[in-house]
CSV table of C-alpha atoms in Angstrom, one decimal:
chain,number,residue,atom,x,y,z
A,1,UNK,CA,0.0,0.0,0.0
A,2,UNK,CA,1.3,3.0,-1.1
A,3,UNK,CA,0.5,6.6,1.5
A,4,UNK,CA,0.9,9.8,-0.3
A,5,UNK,CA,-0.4,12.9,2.0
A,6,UNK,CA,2.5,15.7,1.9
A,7,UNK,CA,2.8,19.1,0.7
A,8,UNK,CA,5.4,21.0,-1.1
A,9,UNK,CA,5.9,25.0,-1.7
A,10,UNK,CA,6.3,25.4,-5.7
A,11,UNK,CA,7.2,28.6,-7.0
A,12,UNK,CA,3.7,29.4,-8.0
A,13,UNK,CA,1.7,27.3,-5.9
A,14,UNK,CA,1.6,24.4,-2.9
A,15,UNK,CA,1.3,20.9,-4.3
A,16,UNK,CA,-0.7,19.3,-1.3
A,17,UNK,CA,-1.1,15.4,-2.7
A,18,UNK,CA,-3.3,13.2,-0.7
A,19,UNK,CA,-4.3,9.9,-1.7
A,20,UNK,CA,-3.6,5.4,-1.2
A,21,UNK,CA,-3.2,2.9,-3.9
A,22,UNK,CA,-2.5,-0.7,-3.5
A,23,UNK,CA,-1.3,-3.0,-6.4
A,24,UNK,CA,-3.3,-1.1,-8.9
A,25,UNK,CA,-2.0,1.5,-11.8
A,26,UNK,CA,-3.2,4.9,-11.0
A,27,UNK,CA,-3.0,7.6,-13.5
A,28,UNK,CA,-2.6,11.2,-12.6
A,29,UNK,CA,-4.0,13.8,-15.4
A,30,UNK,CA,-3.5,17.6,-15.4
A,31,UNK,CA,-2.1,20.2,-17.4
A,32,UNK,CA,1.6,21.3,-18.1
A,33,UNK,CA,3.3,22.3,-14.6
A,34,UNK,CA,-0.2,21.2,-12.3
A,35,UNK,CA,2.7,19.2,-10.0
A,36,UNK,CA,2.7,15.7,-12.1
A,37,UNK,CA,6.2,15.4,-12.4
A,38,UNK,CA,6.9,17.0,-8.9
A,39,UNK,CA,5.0,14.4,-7.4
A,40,UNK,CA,6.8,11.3,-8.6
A,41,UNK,CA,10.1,13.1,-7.9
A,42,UNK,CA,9.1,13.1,-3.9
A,43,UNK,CA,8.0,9.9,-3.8
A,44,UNK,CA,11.0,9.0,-5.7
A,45,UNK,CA,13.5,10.9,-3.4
A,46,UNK,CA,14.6,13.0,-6.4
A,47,UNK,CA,13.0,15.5,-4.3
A,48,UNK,CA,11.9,16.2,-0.8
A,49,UNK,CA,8.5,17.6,0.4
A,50,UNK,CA,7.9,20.1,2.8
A,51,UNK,CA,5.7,18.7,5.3
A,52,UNK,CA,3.2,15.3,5.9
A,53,UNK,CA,4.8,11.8,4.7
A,54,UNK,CA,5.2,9.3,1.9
A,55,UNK,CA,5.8,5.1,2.4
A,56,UNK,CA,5.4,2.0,0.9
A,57,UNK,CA,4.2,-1.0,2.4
A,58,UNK,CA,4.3,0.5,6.3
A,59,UNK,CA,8.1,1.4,5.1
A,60,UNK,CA,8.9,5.4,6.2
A,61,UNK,CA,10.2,7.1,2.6
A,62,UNK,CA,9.5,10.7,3.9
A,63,UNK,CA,7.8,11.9,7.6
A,64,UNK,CA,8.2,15.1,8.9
A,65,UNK,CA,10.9,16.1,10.9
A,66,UNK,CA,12.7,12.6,10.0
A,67,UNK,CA,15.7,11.8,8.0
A,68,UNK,CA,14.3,11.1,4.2
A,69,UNK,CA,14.7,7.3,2.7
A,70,UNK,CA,17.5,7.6,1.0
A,71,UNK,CA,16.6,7.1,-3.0
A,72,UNK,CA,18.9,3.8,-3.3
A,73,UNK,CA,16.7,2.5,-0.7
A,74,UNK,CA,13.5,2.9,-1.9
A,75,UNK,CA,12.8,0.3,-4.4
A,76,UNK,CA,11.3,2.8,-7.1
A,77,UNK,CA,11.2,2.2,-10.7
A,78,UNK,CA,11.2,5.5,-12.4
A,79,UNK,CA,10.5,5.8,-16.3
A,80,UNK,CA,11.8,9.5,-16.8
A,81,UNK,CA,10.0,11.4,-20.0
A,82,UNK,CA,11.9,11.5,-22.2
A,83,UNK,CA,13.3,7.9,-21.1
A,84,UNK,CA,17.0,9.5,-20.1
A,85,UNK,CA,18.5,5.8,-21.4
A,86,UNK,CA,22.7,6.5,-20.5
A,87,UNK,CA,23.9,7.5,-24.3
A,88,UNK,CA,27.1,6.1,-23.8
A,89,UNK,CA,26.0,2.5,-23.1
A,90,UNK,CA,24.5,-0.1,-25.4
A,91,UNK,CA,20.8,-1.3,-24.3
A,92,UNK,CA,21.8,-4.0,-23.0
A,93,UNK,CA,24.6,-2.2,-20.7
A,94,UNK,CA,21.5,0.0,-19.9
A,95,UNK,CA,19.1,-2.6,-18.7
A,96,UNK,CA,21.6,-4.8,-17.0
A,97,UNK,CA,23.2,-1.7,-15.2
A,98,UNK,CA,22.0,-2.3,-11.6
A,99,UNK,CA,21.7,-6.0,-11.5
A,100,UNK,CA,25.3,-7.2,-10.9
A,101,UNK,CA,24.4,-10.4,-9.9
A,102,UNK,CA,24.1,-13.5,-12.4
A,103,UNK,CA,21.0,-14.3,-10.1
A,104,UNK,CA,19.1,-11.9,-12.5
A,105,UNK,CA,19.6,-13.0,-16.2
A,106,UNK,CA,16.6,-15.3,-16.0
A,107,UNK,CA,14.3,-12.4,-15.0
A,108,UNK,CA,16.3,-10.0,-17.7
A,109,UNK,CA,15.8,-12.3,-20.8
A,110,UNK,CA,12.1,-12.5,-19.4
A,111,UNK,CA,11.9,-8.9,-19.6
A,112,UNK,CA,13.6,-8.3,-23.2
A,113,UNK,CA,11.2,-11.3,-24.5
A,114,UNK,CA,8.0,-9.9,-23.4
A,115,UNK,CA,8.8,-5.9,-24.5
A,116,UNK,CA,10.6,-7.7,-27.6
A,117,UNK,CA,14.1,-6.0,-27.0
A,118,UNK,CA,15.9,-8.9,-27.7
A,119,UNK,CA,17.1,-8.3,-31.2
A,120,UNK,CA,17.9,-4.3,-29.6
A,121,UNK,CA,20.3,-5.7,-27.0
A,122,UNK,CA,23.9,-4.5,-28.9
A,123,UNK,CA,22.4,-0.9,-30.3
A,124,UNK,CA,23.1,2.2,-28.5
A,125,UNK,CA,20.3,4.6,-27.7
A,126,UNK,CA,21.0,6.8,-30.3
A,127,UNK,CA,20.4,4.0,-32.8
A,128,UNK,CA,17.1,3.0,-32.0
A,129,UNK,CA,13.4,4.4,-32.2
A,130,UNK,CA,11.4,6.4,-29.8
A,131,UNK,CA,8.9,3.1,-29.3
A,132,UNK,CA,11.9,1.2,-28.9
A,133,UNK,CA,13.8,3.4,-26.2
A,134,UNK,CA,9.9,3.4,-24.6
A,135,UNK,CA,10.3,0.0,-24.0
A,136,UNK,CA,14.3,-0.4,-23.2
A,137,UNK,CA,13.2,2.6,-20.4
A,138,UNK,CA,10.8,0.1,-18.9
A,139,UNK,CA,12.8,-2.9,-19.2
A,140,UNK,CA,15.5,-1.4,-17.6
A,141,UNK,CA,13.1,0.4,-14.5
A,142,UNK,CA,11.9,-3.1,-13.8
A,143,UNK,CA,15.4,-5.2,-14.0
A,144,UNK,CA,16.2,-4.1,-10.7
A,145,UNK,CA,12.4,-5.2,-9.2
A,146,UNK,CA,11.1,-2.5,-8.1
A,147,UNK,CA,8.2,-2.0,-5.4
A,148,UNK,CA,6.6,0.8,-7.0
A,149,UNK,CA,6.7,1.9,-10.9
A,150,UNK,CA,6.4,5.5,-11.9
A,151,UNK,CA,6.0,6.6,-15.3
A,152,UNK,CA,6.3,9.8,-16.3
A,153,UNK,CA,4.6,10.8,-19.6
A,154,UNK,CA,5.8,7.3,-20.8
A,155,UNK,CA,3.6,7.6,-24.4
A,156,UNK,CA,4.4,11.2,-25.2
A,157,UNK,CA,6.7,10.9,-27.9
A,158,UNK,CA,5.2,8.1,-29.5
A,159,UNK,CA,3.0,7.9,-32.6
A,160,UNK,CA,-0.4,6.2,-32.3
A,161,UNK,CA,0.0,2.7,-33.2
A,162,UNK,CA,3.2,2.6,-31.2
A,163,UNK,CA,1.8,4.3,-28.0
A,164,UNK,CA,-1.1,1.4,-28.3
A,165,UNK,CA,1.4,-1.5,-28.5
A,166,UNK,CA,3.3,-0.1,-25.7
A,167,UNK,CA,0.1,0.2,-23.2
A,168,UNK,CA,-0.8,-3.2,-24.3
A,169,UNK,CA,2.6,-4.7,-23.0
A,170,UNK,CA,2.4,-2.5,-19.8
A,171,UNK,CA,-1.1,-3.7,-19.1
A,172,UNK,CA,1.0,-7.0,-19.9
A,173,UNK,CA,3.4,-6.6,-17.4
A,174,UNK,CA,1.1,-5.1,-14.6
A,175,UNK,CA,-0.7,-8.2,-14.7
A,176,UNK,CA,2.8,-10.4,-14.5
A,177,UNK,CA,4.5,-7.9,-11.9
A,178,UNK,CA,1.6,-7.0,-10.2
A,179,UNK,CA,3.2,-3.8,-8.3
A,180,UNK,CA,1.7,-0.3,-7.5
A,181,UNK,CA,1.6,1.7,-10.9
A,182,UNK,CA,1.7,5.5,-11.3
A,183,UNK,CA,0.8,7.0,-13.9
A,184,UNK,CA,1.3,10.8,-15.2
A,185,UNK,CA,0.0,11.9,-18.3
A,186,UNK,CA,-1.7,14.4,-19.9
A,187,UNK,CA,-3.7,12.8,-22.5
A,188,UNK,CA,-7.2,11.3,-21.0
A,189,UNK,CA,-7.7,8.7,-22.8
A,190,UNK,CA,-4.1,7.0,-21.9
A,191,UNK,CA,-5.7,7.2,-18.4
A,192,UNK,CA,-8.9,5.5,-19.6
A,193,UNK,CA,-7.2,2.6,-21.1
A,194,UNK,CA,-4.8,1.8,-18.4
A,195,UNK,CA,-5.9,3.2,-15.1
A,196,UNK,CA,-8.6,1.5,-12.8
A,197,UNK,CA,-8.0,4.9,-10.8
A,198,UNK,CA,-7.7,8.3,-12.4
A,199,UNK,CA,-6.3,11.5,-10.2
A,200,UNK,CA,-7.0,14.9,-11.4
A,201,UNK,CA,-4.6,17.6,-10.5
A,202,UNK,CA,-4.6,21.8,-11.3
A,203,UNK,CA,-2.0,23.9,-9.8
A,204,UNK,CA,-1.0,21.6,-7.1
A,205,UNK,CA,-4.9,20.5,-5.6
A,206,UNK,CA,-6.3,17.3,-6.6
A,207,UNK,CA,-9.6,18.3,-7.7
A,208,UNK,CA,-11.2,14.7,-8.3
A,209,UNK,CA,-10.9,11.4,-8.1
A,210,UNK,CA,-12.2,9.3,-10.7
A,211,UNK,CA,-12.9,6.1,-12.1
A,212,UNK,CA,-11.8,6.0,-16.1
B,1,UNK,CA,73.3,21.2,-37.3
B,2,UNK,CA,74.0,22.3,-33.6
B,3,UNK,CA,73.1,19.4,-31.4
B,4,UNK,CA,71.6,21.3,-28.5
B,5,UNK,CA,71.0,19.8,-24.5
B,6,UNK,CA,67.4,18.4,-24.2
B,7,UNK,CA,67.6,18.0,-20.9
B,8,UNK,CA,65.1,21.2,-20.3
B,9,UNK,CA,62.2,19.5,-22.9
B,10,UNK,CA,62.7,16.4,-20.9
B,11,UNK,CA,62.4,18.8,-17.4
B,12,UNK,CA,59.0,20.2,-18.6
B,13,UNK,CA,57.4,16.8,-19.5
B,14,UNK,CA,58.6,16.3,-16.1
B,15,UNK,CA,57.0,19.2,-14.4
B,16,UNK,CA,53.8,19.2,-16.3
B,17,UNK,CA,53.3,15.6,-15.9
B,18,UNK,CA,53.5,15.6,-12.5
B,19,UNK,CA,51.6,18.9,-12.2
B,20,UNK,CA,48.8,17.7,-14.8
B,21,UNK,CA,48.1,14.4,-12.4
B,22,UNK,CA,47.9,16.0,-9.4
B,23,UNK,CA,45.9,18.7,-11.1
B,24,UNK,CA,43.4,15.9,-12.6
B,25,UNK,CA,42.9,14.6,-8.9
B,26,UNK,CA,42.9,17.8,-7.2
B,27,UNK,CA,39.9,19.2,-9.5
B,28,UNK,CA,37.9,16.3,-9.8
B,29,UNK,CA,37.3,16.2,-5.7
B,30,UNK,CA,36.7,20.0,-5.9
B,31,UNK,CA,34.5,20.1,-8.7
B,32,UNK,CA,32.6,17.2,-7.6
B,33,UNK,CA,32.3,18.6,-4.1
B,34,UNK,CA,31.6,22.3,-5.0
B,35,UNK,CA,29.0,20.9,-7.9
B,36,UNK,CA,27.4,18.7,-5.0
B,37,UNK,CA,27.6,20.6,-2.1
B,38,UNK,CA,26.1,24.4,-0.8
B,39,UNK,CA,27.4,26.3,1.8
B,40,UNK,CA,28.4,29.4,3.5
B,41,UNK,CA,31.3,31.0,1.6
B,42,UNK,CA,31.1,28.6,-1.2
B,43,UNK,CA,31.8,31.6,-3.0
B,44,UNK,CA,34.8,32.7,-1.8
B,45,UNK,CA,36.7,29.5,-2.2
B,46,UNK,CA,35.2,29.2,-6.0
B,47,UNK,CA,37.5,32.7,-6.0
B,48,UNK,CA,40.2,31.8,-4.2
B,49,UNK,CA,40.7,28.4,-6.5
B,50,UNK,CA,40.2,31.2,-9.5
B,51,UNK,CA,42.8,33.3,-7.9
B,52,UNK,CA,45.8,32.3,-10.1
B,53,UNK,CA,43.9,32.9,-13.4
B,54,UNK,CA,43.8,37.0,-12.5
B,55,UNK,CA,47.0,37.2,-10.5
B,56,UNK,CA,50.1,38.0,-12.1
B,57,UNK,CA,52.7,35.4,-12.3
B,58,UNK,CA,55.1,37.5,-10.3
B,59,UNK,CA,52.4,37.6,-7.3
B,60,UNK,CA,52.6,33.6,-7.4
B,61,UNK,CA,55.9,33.0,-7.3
B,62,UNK,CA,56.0,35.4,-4.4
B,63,UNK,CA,53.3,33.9,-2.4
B,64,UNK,CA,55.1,30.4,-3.2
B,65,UNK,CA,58.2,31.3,-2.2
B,66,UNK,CA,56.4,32.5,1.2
B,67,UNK,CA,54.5,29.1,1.6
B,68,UNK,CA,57.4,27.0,0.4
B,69,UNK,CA,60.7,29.2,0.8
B,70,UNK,CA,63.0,27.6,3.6
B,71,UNK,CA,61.9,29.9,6.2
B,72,UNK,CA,57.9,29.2,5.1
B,73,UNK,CA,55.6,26.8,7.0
B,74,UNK,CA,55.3,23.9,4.4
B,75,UNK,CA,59.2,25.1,3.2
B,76,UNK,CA,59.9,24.3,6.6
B,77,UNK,CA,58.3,21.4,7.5
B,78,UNK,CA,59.1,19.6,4.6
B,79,UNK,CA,62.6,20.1,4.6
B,80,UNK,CA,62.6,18.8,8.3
B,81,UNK,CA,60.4,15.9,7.8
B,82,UNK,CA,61.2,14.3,4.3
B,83,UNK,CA,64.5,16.4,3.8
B,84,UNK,CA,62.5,17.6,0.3
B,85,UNK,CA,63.9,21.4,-0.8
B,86,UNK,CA,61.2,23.0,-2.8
B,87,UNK,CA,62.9,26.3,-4.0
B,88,UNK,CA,65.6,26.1,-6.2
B,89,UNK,CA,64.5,22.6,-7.7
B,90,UNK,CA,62.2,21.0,-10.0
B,91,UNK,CA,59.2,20.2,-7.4
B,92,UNK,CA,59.2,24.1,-7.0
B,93,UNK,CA,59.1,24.2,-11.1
B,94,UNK,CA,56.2,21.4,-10.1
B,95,UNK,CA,54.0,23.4,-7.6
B,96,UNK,CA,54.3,26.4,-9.6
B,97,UNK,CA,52.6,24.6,-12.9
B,98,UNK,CA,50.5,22.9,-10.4
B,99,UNK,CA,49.0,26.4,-9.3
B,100,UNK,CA,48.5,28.0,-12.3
B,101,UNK,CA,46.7,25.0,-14.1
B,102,UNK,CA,44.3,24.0,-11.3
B,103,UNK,CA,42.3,26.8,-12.2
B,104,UNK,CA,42.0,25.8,-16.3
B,105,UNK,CA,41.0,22.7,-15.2
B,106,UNK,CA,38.6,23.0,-12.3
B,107,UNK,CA,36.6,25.6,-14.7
B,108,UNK,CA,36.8,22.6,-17.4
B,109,UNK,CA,36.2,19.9,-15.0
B,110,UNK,CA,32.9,21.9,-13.5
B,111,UNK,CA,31.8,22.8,-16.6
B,112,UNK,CA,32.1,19.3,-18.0
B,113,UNK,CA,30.0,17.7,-14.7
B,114,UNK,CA,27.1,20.6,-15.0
B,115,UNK,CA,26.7,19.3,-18.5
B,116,UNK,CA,25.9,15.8,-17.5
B,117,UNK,CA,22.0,15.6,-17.3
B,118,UNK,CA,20.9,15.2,-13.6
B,119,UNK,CA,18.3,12.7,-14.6
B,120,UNK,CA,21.2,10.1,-15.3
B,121,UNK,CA,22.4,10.3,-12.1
B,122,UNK,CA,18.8,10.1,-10.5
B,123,UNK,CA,17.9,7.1,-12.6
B,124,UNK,CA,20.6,5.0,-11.4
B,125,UNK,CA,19.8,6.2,-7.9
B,126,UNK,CA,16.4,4.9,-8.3
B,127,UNK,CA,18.2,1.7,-9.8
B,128,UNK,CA,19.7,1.6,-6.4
B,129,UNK,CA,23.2,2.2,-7.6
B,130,UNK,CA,25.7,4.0,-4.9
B,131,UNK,CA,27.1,7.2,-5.8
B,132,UNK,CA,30.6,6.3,-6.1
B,133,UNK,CA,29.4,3.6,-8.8
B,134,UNK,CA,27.1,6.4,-10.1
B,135,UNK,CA,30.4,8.7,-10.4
B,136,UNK,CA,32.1,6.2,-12.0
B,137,UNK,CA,30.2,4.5,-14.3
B,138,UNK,CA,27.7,7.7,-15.2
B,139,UNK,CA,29.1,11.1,-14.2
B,140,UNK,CA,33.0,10.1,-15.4
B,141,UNK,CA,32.4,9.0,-18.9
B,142,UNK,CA,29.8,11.6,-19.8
B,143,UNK,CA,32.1,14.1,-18.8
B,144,UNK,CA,34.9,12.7,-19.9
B,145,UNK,CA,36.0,14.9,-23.3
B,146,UNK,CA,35.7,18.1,-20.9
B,147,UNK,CA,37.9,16.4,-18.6
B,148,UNK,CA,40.0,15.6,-21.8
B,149,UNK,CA,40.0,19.2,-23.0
B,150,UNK,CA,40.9,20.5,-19.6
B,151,UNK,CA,43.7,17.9,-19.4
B,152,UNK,CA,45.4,18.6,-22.1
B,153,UNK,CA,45.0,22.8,-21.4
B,154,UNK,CA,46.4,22.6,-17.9
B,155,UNK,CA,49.2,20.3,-19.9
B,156,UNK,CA,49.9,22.9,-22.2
B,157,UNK,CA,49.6,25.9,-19.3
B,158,UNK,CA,52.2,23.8,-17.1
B,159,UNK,CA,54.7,23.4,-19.6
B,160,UNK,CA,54.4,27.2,-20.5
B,161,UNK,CA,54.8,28.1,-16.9
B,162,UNK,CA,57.8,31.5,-16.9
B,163,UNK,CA,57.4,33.8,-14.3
B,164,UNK,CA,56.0,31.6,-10.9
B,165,UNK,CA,58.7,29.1,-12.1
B,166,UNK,CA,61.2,31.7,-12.5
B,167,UNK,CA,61.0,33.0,-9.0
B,168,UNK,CA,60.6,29.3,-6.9
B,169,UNK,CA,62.7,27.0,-8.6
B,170,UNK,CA,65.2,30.0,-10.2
B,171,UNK,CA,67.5,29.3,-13.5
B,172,UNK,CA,70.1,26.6,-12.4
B,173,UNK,CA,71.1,25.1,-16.0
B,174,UNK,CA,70.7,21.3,-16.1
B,175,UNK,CA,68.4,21.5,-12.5
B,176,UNK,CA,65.5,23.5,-12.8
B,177,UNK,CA,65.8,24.6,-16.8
B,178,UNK,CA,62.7,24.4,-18.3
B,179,UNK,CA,62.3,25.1,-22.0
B,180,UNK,CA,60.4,28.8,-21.1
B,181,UNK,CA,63.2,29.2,-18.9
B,182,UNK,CA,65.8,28.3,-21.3
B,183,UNK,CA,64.2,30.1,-24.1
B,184,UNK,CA,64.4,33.4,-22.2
B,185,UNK,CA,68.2,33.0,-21.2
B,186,UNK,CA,69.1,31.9,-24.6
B,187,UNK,CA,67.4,35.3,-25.9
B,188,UNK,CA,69.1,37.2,-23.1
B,189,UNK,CA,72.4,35.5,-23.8
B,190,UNK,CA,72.2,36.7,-27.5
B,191,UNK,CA,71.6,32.7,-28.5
B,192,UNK,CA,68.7,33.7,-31.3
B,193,UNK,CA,69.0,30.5,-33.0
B,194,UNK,CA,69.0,28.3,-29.2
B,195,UNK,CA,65.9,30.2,-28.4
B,196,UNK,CA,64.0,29.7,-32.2
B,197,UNK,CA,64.7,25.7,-31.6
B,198,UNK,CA,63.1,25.7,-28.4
B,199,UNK,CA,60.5,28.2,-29.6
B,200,UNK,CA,59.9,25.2,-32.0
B,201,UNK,CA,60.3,22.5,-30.2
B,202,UNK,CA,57.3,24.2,-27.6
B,203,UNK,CA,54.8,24.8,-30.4
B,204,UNK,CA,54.8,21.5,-31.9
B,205,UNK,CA,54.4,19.7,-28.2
B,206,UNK,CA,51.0,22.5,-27.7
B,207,UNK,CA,50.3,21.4,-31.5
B,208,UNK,CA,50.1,17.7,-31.0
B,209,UNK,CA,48.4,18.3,-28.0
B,210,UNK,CA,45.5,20.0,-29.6
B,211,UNK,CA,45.6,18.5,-32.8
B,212,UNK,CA,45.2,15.2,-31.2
B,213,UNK,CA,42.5,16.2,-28.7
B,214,UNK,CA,40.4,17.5,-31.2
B,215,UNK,CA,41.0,14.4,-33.3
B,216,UNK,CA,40.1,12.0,-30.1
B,217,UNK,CA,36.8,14.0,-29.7
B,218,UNK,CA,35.3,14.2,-33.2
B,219,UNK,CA,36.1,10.3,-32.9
B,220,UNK,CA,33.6,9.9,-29.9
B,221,UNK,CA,31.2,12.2,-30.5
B,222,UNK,CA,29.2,10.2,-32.4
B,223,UNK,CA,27.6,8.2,-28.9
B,224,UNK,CA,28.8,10.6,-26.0
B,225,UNK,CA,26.7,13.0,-25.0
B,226,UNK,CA,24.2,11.9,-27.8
B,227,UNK,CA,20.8,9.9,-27.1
């Protein structure tokens, strides 16, 4: 169960975010600079709220007058926008690069069959398309298992056909992982198609709850 | 042909060796703290490490001879402990390089970190990746050709070093002659064609140095940097 009730001073507003998911994916609508991103950068650790408290399953990753989870402990998978793959590593460099252990190849090649990255593996980001970095992005937020999946405008730069294939396989792989899902986006109908939960958000307020 | 001593181009590979690695070191755990890291007077040590870039040779040399002369704290004390003289030899010549380059190359070596993208760094946090790994494996290589570039100009500054040189390790011929040094005394001495080999000999090292730097990076732009 995931506990988000915390507040944050922007520069032209307070984000105050209040809300609980469990193993669900929850998408959060709102315009261009409503607090989306700001949000899954304090659950994330990226960065840290002002006040109230964020944790995951009864673990602490922000309370008030504590010491913050540091962001190496808190199990967060974290699909940036515009995917930030490392440029100078090949995708398979990228997906492999927090799982040192040999432990993990069985759950890797898993993860490269089912978002068909296999035949990707020696390209470097720069070689590859926006669908594909998409799905290298994802492979490579859930190699290391996380707890808690954010994506950040994950479909954005995608064209149609390629933003449907890709919500199909993370439908897919919700259903497999079965871990809390956020979603951020913009666009409605991404919410409708993946979300069982949808949260509305204008200048930092969550004005609704609603189910797609 | 005159066959000339080499001794003082061997001397300044030497000096701005040595200099240049203990530069590299020196900036990278001030960049990386300083880009990390705020704090009262942040400021003023930013200036202080800029210091040498606005200060006249002359002013260094001074202060050096102060720090390091043989009645100066760190003069002192390392001439009692480790028996090491710093005026009047080639770790003076050293120091001084090492002074005047740190500068280049902590403005390089910050400038080449702020242009790594924070969200690298933050996804491999979220990967659970510490940050020496993260430094390593993320923050070194991206930054890398800056690093390069800064290298190769606090190379080039170090084995250019006159004036500080001049007044902490002096002009002993065969001891602390570096090829500035020598080209000066040459010109003083009346040895125009002495002075026009070394002049030579220094402009093809800086040269090389360039030539191959911007070689190295056109080579590796193609993925660094890039996504």
């Amino acid at each position: 169960m995931l506990n988000v009730d915390f507040r944050k001073q922007l520069e032209q507003f307070e984000l105050h975010m209040q809300f609980q998911m469990g193993k669900e994916i929850v998408a959060v609508v709102g315009s261009s600079g409503s607090g989306k991103t700001t949000l899954l950068n304090c659950i994330a650790g990226i960065m840290q709220p002002d006040a109230g408290g964020i944790s995951l399953h009864g673990t602490d990753f922000y309370k008030e007058s504590k010491k913050p989870l540091k962001i190496q402990k808190r199990r967060v998978g974290y699909l940036f926008q515009d995917y930030a793959l490392f440029p100078h590593l090949s995708v398979e460099q990228n997906i492999l690069y927090a799982t040192s252990r040999n432990n993990d190849i069985a759950h890797i090649s898993e993860l490269t069959k089912i978002l068909d990255i296999s035949l990707l593996l020696s390209k470097y980001p720069h070689q590859i398309s926006g669908g594909e970095k998409q799905r290298v992005a994802l492979a490579r937020a859930l190699a290391a298992k996380p707890d808690l999946l954010l994506l950040d405008e994950p479909f954005s730069a995608l064209d149609d056909e390629t933003r449907s294939r890709c919500q199909s396989e993370l439908l897919r792989i919700h259903e497999l992982w079965s871990i809390p899902v956020i979603l951020v986006t913009h666009r409605i109908e991404d919410a409708q198609k993946l979300a069982k939960r949808c949260i509305r958000i204008e200048k930092g307020r969550m004005t609704e709850q609603l189910q797609p | 042909m005159i066959a000339y001593d080499l001794s003082p181009l061997f001397l300044s590979l030497k000096v701005a060796t040595i200099s240049t690695i203990l530069v590299f070191f020196t900036s990278l755990i001030l960049a990386r703290f300083m880009c990390r890291y705020d704090f009262f007077g942040k400021s003023v040590i930013d200036a202080l490490i800029l210091l040498p870039l606005v200060l006249p040779p002359t002013v260094i040399g001074f202060g050096l001879i102060v720090l390091f002369g043989m009645n100066g704290p760190f003069g002192k004390l390392l001439e009692d402990l480790f028996g090491i003289r710093i005026v009047f030899s080639w770790v003076g010549a050293a120091i001084a390089s090492f002074v005047v380059s740190l500068p280049l190359m902590y403005q390089s070596v910050m400038a080449a970190f702020e242009k790594v993208d924070p969200r690298w760094e933050n996804v491999a946090r979220t990967m659970g990746v510490s940050e020496w790994r993260i430094f390593r494996t993320i923050t070194f290589p991206l930054a890398w050709s800056g690093i390069l570039a800064g290298l190769i100009l606090s190379f080039a500054r170090g084995i250019g070093e006159f004036g500080a040189t001049l007044m902490i390790a002096g002009y002993i011929p065969g001891v602390t002659e570096t090829v500035p040094l020598a080209i000066y005394f040459a010109y003083e001495a009346g040895e125009m064609e002495k002075a026009i080999f070394w002049v030579i000999v220094i402009s093809a090292v800086g040269v090389t140095a360039i030539t191959w730097v911007n070689y190295w990076r056109k080579k590796n732009a193609y993925r660094i940097g890039r996504e």
